[in-house]
Coordinates of C-alpha atoms in Angstrom, one line a residue:
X28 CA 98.4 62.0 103.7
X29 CA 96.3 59.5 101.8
X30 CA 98.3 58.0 99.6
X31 CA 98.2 55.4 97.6
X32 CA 100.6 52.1 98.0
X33 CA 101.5 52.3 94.1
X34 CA 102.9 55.9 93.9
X35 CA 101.0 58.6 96.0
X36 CA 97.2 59.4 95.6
X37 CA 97.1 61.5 93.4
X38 CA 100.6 60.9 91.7
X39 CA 102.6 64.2 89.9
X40 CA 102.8 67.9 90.7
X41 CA 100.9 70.4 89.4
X42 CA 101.5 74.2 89.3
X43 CA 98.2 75.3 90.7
X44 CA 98.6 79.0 90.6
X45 CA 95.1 78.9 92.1
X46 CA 96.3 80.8 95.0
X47 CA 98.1 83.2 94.5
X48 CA 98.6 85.7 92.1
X49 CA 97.9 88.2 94.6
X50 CA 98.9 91.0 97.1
X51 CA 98.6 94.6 96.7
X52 CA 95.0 95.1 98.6
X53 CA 96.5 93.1 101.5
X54 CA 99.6 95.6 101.3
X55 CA 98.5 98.9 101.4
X56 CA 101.4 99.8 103.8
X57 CA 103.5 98.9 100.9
X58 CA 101.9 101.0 98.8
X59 CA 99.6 99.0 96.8
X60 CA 97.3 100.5 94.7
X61 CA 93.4 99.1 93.9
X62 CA 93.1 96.9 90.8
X63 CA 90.3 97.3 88.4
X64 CA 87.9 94.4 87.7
X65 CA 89.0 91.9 85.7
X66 CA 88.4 91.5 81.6
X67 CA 85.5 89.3 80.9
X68 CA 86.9 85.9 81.1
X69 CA 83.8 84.8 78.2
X70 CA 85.1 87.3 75.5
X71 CA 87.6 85.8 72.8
X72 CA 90.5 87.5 72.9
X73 CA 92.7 88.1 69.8
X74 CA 96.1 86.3 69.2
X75 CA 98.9 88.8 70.2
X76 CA 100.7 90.5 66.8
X77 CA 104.3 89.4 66.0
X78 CA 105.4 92.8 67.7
X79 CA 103.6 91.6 71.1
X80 CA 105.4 88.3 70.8
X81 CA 108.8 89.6 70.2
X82 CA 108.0 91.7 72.8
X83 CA 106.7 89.0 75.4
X84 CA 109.8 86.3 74.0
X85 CA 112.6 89.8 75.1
X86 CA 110.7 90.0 78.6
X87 CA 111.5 86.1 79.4
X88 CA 115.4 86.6 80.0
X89 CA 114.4 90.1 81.4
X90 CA 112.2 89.0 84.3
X91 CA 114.5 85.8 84.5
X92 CA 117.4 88.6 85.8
X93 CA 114.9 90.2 88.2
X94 CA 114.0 86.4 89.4
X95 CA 117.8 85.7 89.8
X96 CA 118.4 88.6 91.7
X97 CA 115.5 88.4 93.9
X98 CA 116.3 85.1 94.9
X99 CA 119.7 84.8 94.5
X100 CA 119.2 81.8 92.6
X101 CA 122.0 81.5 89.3
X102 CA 121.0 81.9 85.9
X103 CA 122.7 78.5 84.2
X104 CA 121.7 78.8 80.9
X105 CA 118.7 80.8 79.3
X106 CA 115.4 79.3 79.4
X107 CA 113.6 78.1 75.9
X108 CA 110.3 79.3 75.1
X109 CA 107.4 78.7 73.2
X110 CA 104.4 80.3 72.1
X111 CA 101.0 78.6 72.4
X112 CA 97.3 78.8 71.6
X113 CA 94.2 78.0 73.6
X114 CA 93.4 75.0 71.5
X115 CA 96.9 74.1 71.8
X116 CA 96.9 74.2 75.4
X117 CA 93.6 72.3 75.7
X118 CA 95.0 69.6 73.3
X119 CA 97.5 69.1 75.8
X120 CA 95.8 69.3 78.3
X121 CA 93.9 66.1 77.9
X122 CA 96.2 64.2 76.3
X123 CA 98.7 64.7 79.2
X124 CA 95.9 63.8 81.2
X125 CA 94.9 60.5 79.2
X126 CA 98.5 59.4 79.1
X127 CA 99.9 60.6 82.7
X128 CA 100.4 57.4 85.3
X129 CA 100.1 59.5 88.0
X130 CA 96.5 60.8 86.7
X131 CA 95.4 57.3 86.2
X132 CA 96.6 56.4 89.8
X133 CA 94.4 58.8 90.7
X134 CA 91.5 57.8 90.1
X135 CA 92.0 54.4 91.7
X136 CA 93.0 56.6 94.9
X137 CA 89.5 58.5 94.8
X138 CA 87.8 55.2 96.5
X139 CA 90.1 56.1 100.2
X140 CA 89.3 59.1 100.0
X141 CA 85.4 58.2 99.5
X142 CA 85.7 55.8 102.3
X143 CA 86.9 58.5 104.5
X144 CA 83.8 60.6 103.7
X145 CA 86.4 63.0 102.1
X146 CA 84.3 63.1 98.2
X147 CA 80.7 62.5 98.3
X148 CA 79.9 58.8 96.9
X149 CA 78.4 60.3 93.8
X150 CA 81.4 62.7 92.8
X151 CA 83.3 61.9 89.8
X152 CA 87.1 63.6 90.1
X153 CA 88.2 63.0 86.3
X154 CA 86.0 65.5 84.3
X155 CA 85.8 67.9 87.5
X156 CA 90.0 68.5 86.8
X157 CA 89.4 68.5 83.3
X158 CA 87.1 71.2 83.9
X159 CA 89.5 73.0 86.6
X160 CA 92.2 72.7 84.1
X161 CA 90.5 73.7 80.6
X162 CA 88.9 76.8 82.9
X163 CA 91.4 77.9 84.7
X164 CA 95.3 77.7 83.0
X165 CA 97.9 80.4 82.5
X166 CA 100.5 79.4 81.6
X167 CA 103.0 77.1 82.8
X168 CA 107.2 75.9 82.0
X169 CA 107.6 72.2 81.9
X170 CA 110.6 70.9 83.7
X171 CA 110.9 67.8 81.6
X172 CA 111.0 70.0 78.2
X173 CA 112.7 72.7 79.8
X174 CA 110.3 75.1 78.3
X175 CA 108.0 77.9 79.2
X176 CA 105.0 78.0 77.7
X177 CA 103.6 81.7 76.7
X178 CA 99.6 81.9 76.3
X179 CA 99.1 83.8 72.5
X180 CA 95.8 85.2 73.2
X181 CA 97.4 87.2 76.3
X182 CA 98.6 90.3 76.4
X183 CA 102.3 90.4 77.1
X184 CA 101.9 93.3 79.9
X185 CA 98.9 90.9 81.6
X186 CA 101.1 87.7 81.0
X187 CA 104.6 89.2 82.8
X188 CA 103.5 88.4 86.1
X189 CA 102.6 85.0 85.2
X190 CA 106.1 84.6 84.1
X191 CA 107.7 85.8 86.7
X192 CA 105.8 83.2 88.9
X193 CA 106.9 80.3 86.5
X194 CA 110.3 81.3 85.7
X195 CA 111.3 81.0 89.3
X196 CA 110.5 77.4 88.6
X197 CA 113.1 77.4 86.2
X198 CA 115.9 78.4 88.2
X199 CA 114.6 76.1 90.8
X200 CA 114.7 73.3 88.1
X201 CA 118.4 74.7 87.4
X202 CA 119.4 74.3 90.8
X203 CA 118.4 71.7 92.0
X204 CA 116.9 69.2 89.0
X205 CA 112.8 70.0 90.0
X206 CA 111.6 66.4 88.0
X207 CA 113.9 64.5 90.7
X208 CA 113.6 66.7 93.3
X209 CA 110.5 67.1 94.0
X210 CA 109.0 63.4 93.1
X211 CA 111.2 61.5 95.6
X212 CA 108.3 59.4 96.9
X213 CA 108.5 55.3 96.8
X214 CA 106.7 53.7 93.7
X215 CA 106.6 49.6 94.9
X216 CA 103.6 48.4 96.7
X217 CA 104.1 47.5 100.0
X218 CA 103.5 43.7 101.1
X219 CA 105.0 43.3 104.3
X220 CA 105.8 45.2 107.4
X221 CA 109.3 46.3 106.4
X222 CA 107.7 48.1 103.5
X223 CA 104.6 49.7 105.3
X224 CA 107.0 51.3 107.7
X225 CA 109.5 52.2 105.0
X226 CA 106.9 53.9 102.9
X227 CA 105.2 55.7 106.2
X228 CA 108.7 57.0 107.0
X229 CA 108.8 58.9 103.3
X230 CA 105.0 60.0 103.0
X231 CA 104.9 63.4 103.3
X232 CA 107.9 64.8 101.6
X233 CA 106.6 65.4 98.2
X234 CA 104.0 67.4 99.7
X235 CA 106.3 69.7 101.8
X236 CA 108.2 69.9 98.4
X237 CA 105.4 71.5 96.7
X238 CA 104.6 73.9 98.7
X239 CA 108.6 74.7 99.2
X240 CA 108.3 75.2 95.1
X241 CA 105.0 77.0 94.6
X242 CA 105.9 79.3 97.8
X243 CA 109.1 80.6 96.6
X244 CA 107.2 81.3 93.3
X245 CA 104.6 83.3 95.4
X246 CA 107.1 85.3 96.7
X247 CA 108.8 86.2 93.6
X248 CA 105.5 87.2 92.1
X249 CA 104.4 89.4 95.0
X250 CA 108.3 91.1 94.6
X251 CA 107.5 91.5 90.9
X252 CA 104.5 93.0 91.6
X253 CA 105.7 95.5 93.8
X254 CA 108.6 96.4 92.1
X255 CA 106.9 100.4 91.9
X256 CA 107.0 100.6 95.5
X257 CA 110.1 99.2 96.5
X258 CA 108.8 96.9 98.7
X259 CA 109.2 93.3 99.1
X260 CA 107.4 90.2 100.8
X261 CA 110.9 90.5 102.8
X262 CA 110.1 93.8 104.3
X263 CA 106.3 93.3 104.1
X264 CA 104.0 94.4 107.3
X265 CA 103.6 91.9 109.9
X266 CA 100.4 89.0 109.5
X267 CA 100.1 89.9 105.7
X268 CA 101.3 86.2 104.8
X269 CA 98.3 85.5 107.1
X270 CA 96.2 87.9 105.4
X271 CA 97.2 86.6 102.2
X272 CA 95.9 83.1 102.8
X273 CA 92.6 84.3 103.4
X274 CA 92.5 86.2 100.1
X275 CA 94.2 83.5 98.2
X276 CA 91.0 81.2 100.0
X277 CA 88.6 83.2 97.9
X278 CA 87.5 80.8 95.4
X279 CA 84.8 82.9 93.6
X280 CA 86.9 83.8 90.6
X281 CA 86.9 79.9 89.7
X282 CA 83.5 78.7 88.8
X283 CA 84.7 75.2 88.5
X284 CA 86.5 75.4 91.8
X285 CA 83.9 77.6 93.9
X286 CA 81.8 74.3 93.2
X287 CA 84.5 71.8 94.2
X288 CA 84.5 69.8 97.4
X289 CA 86.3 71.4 100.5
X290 CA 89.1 68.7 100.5
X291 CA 90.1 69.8 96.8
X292 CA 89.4 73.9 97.7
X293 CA 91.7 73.5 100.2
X294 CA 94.4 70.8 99.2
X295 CA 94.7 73.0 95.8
X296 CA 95.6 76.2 97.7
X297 CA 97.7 74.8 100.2
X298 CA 100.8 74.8 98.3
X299 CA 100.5 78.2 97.8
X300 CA 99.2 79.8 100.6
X301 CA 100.8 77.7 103.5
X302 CA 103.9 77.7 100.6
X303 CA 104.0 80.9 101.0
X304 CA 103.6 81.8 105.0
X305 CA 106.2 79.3 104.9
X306 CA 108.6 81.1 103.0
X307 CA 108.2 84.7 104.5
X308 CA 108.8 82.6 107.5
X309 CA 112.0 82.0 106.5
X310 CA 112.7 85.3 104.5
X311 CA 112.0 87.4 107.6
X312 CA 114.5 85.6 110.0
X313 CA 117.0 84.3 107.9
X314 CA 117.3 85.7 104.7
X315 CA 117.0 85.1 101.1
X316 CA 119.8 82.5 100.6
X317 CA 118.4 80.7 103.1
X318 CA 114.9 80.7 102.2
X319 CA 115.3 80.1 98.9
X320 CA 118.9 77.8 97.8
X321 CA 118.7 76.6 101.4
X322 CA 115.3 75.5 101.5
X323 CA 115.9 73.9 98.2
X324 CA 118.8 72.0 99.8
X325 CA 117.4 71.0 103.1
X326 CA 113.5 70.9 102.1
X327 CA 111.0 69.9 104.5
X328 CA 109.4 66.4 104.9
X329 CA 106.0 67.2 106.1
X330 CA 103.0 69.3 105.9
X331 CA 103.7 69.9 109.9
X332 CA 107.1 71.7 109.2
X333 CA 104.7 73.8 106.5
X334 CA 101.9 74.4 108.6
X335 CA 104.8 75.5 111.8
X336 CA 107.6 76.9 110.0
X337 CA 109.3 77.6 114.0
X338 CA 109.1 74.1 113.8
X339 CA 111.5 73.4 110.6
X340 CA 114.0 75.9 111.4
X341 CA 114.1 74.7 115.1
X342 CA 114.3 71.1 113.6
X343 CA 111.6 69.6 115.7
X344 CA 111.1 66.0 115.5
X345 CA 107.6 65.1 113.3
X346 CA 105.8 62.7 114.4
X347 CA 105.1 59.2 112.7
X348 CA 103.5 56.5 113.6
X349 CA 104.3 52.3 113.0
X350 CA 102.7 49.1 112.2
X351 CA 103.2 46.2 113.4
X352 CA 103.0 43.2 111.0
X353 CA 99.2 43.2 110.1
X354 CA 99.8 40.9 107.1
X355 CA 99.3 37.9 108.8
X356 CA 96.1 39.0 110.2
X357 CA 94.6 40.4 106.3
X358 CA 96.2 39.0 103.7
X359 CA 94.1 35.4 103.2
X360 CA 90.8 37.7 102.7
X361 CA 92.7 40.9 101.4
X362 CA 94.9 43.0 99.0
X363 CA 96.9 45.7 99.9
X364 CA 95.5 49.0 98.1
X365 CA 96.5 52.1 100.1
X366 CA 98.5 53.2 103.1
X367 CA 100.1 56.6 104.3
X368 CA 100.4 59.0 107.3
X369 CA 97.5 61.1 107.7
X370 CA 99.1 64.1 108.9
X371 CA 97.9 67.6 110.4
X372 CA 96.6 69.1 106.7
X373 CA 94.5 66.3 106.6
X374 CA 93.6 66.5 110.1
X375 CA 92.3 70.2 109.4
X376 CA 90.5 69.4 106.3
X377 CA 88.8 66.2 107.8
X378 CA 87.4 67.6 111.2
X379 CA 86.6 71.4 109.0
X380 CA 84.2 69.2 106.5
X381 CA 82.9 67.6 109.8
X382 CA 82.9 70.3 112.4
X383 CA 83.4 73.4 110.8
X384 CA 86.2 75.8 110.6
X385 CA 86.1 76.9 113.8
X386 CA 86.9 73.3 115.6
X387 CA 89.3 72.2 112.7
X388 CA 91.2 75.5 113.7
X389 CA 91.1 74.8 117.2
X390 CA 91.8 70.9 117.2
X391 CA 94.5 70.7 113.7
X392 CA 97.4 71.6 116.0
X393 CA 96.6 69.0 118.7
X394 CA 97.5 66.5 116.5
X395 CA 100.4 64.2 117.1
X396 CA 100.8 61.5 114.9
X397 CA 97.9 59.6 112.4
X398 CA 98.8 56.7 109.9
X399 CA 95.4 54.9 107.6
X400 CA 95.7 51.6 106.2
X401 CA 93.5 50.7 103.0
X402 CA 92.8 46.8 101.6
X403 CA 90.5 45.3 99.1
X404 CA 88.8 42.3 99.4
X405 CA 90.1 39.8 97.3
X406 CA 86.5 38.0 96.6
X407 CA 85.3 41.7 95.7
X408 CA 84.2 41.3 91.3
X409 CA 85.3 44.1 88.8
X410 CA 82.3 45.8 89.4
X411 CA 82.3 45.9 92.9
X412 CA 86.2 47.1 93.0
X413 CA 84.8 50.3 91.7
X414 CA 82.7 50.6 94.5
X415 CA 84.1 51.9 98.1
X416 CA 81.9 48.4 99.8
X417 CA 85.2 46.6 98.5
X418 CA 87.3 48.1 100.5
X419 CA 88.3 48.2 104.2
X420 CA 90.3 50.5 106.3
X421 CA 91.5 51.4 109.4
X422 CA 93.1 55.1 111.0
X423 CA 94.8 55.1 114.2
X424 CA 95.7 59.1 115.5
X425 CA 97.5 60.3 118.8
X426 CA 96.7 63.2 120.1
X427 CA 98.3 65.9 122.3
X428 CA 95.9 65.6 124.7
X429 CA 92.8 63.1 126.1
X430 CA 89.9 66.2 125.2
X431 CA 91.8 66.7 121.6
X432 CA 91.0 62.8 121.5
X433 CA 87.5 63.1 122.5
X434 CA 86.5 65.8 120.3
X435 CA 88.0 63.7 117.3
X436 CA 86.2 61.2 117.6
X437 CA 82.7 62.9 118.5
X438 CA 83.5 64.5 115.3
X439 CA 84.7 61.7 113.0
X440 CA 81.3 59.3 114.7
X441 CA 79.0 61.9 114.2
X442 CA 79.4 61.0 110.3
X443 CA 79.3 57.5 110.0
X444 CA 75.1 57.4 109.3
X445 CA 76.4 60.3 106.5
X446 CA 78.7 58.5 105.1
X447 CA 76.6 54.7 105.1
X448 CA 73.2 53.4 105.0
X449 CA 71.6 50.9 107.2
X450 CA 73.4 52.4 110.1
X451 CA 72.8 50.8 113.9
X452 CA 74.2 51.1 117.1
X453 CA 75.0 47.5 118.4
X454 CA 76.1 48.8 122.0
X455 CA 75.4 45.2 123.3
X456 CA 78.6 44.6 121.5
X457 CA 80.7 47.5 122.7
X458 CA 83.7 47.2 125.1
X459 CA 85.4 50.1 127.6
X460 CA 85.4 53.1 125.0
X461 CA 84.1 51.8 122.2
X462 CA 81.6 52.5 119.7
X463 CA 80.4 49.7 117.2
X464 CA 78.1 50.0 114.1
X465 CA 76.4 47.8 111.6
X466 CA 76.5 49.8 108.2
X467 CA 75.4 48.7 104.5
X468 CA 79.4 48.4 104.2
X469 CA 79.9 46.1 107.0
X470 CA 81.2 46.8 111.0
X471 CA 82.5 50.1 112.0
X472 CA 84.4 50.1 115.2
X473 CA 85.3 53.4 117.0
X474 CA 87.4 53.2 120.0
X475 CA 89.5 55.5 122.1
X476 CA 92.1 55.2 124.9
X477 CA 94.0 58.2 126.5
X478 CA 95.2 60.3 123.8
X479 CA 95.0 58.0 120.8
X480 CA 92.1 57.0 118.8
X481 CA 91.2 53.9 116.4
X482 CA 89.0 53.6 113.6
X483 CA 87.7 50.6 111.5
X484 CA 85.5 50.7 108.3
X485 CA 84.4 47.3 106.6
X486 CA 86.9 45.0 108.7
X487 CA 84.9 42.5 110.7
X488 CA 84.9 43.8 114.3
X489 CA 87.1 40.8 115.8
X490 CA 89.6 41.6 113.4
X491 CA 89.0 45.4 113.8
X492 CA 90.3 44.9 117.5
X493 CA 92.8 42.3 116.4
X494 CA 94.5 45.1 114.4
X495 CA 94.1 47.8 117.0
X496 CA 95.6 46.2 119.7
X497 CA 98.5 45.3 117.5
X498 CA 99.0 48.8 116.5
X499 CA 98.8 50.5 120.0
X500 CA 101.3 47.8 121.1
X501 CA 103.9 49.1 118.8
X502 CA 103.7 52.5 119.1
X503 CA 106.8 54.3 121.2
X504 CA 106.0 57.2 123.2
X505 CA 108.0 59.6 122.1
X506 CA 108.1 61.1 118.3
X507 CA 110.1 59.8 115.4
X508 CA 111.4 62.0 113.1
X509 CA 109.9 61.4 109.6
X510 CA 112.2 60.9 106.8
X511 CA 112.6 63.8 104.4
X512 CA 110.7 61.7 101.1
X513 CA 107.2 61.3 100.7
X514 CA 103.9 62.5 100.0
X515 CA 100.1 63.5 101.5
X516 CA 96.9 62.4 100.8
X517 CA 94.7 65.5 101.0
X518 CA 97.3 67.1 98.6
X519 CA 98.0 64.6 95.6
X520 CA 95.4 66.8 93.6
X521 CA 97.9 69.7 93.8
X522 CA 101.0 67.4 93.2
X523 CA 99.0 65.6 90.2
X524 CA 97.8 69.1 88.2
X525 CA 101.6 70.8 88.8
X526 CA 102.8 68.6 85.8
X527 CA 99.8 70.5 83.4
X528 CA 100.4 73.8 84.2
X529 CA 99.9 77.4 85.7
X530 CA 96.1 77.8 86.6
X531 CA 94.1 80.8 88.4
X532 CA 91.7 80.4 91.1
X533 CA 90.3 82.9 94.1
X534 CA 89.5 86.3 94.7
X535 CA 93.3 87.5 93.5
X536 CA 91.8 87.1 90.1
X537 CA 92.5 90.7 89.5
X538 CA 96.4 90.2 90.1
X539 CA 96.3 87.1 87.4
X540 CA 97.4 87.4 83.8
X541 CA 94.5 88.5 82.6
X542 CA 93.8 91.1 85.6
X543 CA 96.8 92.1 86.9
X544 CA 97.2 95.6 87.0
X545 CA 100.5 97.9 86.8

């Protein structure tokens, strides 16, 4: 997805445990019981005794034997651990933030995804994660200190859960190295057409990664959870994955994320509930070793295989599109700033902001194939660089079908005079199925044939059709299988915040560390 040219949009991984700390209500066949509210999240809560952190420090290597078990994942060595306080965690917390590359990167990425109408002009994405992350964490291990981190101001029965969640990262990290892993994205900037097509090859992987990680941790917490009953996410009813995600989609526990835009609601969820369908998808039909070692061995390389888990284990062919060499045609007035594959996640996100959840549901799976390209203009001053006027773009999609195509673009051209000022229609100007605006950011062009569709923001509109022409004339007409590295744009937030932590988010509130009930 939108991902930026230097290292992915919005860089690192984040364990967002936003989603999910969950289950019992949506399992009452398993025997789940009601949980009572949650504490009041306002009241300052006591550091735990020395007895409670003996106590919590025993129930690490405990709950790391139920994770190993469960997953059938092998203990290598023990994991350290470390006892932390609020203040602590909120030191690091912004100081990770100040001094993280990928957090930095970020912010330069915020402008495409302005441009695309995907953040409102005026939103500012640096204190709103600071916010997320100084309201929200739990906990978290970091896979470059080896380390869990254990909150001091949380009881250990109310922290155990948590645990078992982040633990399972451990013997991920164990197995398979998680800081390698699961950042396998490319890092150059791409300046000619060999490198555009080699980094649209390996877009989406780190993305598919995440929610491989954060699912399997999902499902060990649910399994944890229902130890009393002696049921398992394996041997769950049918649809509760599905029932799940629109649990772990309540956002009114977060008061930080209840406000956020939808493309952050939903790109911080994703990895866990899609993770998760994802990995009951796999638990139910082929077992644990499979879903869990196997997936770590032969992950996924797109939010497709995610979203259409059939699709991985049937290993259906993804499709990506390429560009031709547009260099020639840009690089005199132009720098290259962002380029990526803009695949079915961001599809659904995109047309649910525009058309509602209803369409997005209806028209996400028609997709079949999306790539964006981003440039700066080169005359553009410091000042203006920080405005989205400085840039241009352009986002070819195929479609499955001519009316998927249609809809699309009725959609995506119903926001232009939303997203700019000093919007006209020049139809005078307009070819066979094309729509053409003036804007306060310069010539939009709109244009559809068959199945595919074309649009260009801020290029002029000779050039605009200059580069779609090119594009259409390159593409083949059957799918090419994407290459298992990469990341998405609509998910880089949830990639980024993995590397600060555990946080809570949603509805499931009651089933978090501080909530969870026994």
């Amino acid at each position: 997805m939108l991902r930026r040219m230097d290292d992915g949009r919005f860089g690192r991984a984040a364990r967002v445990w936003a989603a999910g700390l969950i289950l019992l209500a949506s399992c009452s066949a398993a025997g789940a019981q009601t949980a009572p509210q949650a504490k009041d999240k306002d009241k300052p809560q006591a550091p735990m005794t020395k007895e409670q952190a003996k106590e919590l420090f025993r129930s690490v290597d405990e709950i790391l034997s139920f994770i190993s078990a469960d997953t059938k994942l092998p203990i290598v060595h023990s994991v350290k651990r470390k006892l932390i306080s609020r203040d602590e965690v909120t030191k690091y917390l912004r100081q990770k933030f100040d001094e993280d590359e990928s957090a930095k990167r970020m912010e330069r990425s915020e402008l495409v995804l302005k441009k695309f109408g995907l953040l409102d002009r005026d939103f500012h994405l640096r204190p709103f994660l600071l916010s997320l992350l100084t309201e929200q964490i739990a906990g978290f291990y970091d896979n470059k200190t080896k380390t869990v981190n254990l909150l001091d101001w949380i009881a250990p029965d109310e922290q155990k859960p948590v645990l078992a969640h982040e633990l399972t990262h451990a013997l991920q990290d164990q197995k398979v190295g998680l800081t390698k892993w699961s950042e396998v994205g490319l890092n150059d900037t791409s300046r000619n057409v060999q490198d555009d097509n080699r980094h649209l090859q390996v877009d989406e992987a780190d993305t598919a990664r995440e929610a491989v990680a954060e699912g399997q941790a999902m499902a060990v917490f649910i399994d944890y959870t229902l130890r009393p009953t002696g049921k398992t996410l394996a041997d769950a009813p049918p649809g509760l994955a599905e029932r799940l995600k629109d649990t772990v989609g309540d956002v009114s526990g977060s008061p930080v994320l209840a406000r956020a835009p939808l493309l952050l609601q939903e790109s911080l969820l994703f990895p866990y509930s899609d993770g998760l369908g994802f990995e009951q998808a796999i638990l139910t039909k082929s077992g644990k070793e499979a879903a869990f070692a196997g997936v770590l061995a032969n992950p996924p390389s797109s939010s497709f295989e995610i979203l259409h888990p059939e699709s991985y284990m049937a290993h259906v062919p993804v499709p990506v599109l390429r560009l031709p060499d547009i260099h020639p045609l840009i690089d005199a007035e132009y720098e290259p700033y962002d380029l990526g594959v803009m695949g079915e996640l961001d599809v659904r996100i995109l047309t649910e902001l525009f058309g509602g959840r209803e369409i997005a549901q209806g028209l996400a799976p028609d997709w079949n194939g999306g790539i964006y390209y981003a440039a700066q203009r080169k005359a553009a001053t410091p000042a203006e660089k920080e405005s989205t006027a400085s840039l241009a773009l352009f986002y070819y999609s195929r479609w499955k079908n001519a009316d998927s195509a249609k809809t699309f673009l009725r959609i995506y051209s119903a926001q232009i005079p939303r997203k700019y000022s000093k919007v006209s229609r020049r139809q005078g100007d307009e070819a066979g199925g094309e729509q053409v605006f003036t804007t306060s950011e310069g010539d939009v062009l709109l244009s559809i044939s068959g199945a595919s569709v074309f649009v260009s923001e801020g290029f002029s509109l000779p050039l605009a059709r200059k580069l779609r022409d090119s594009i259409a004339s390159v593409q083949a007409e059957g799918p090419v299988r994407i290459a298992e590295q990469g990341r998405e744009p609509s998910l880089g937030m949830a990639e980024m915040l993995r590397s600060f932590g555990m946080i809570r988010a949603g509805g499931l509130e009651r089933y978090t560390s501080e909530g969870h009930s026994h």
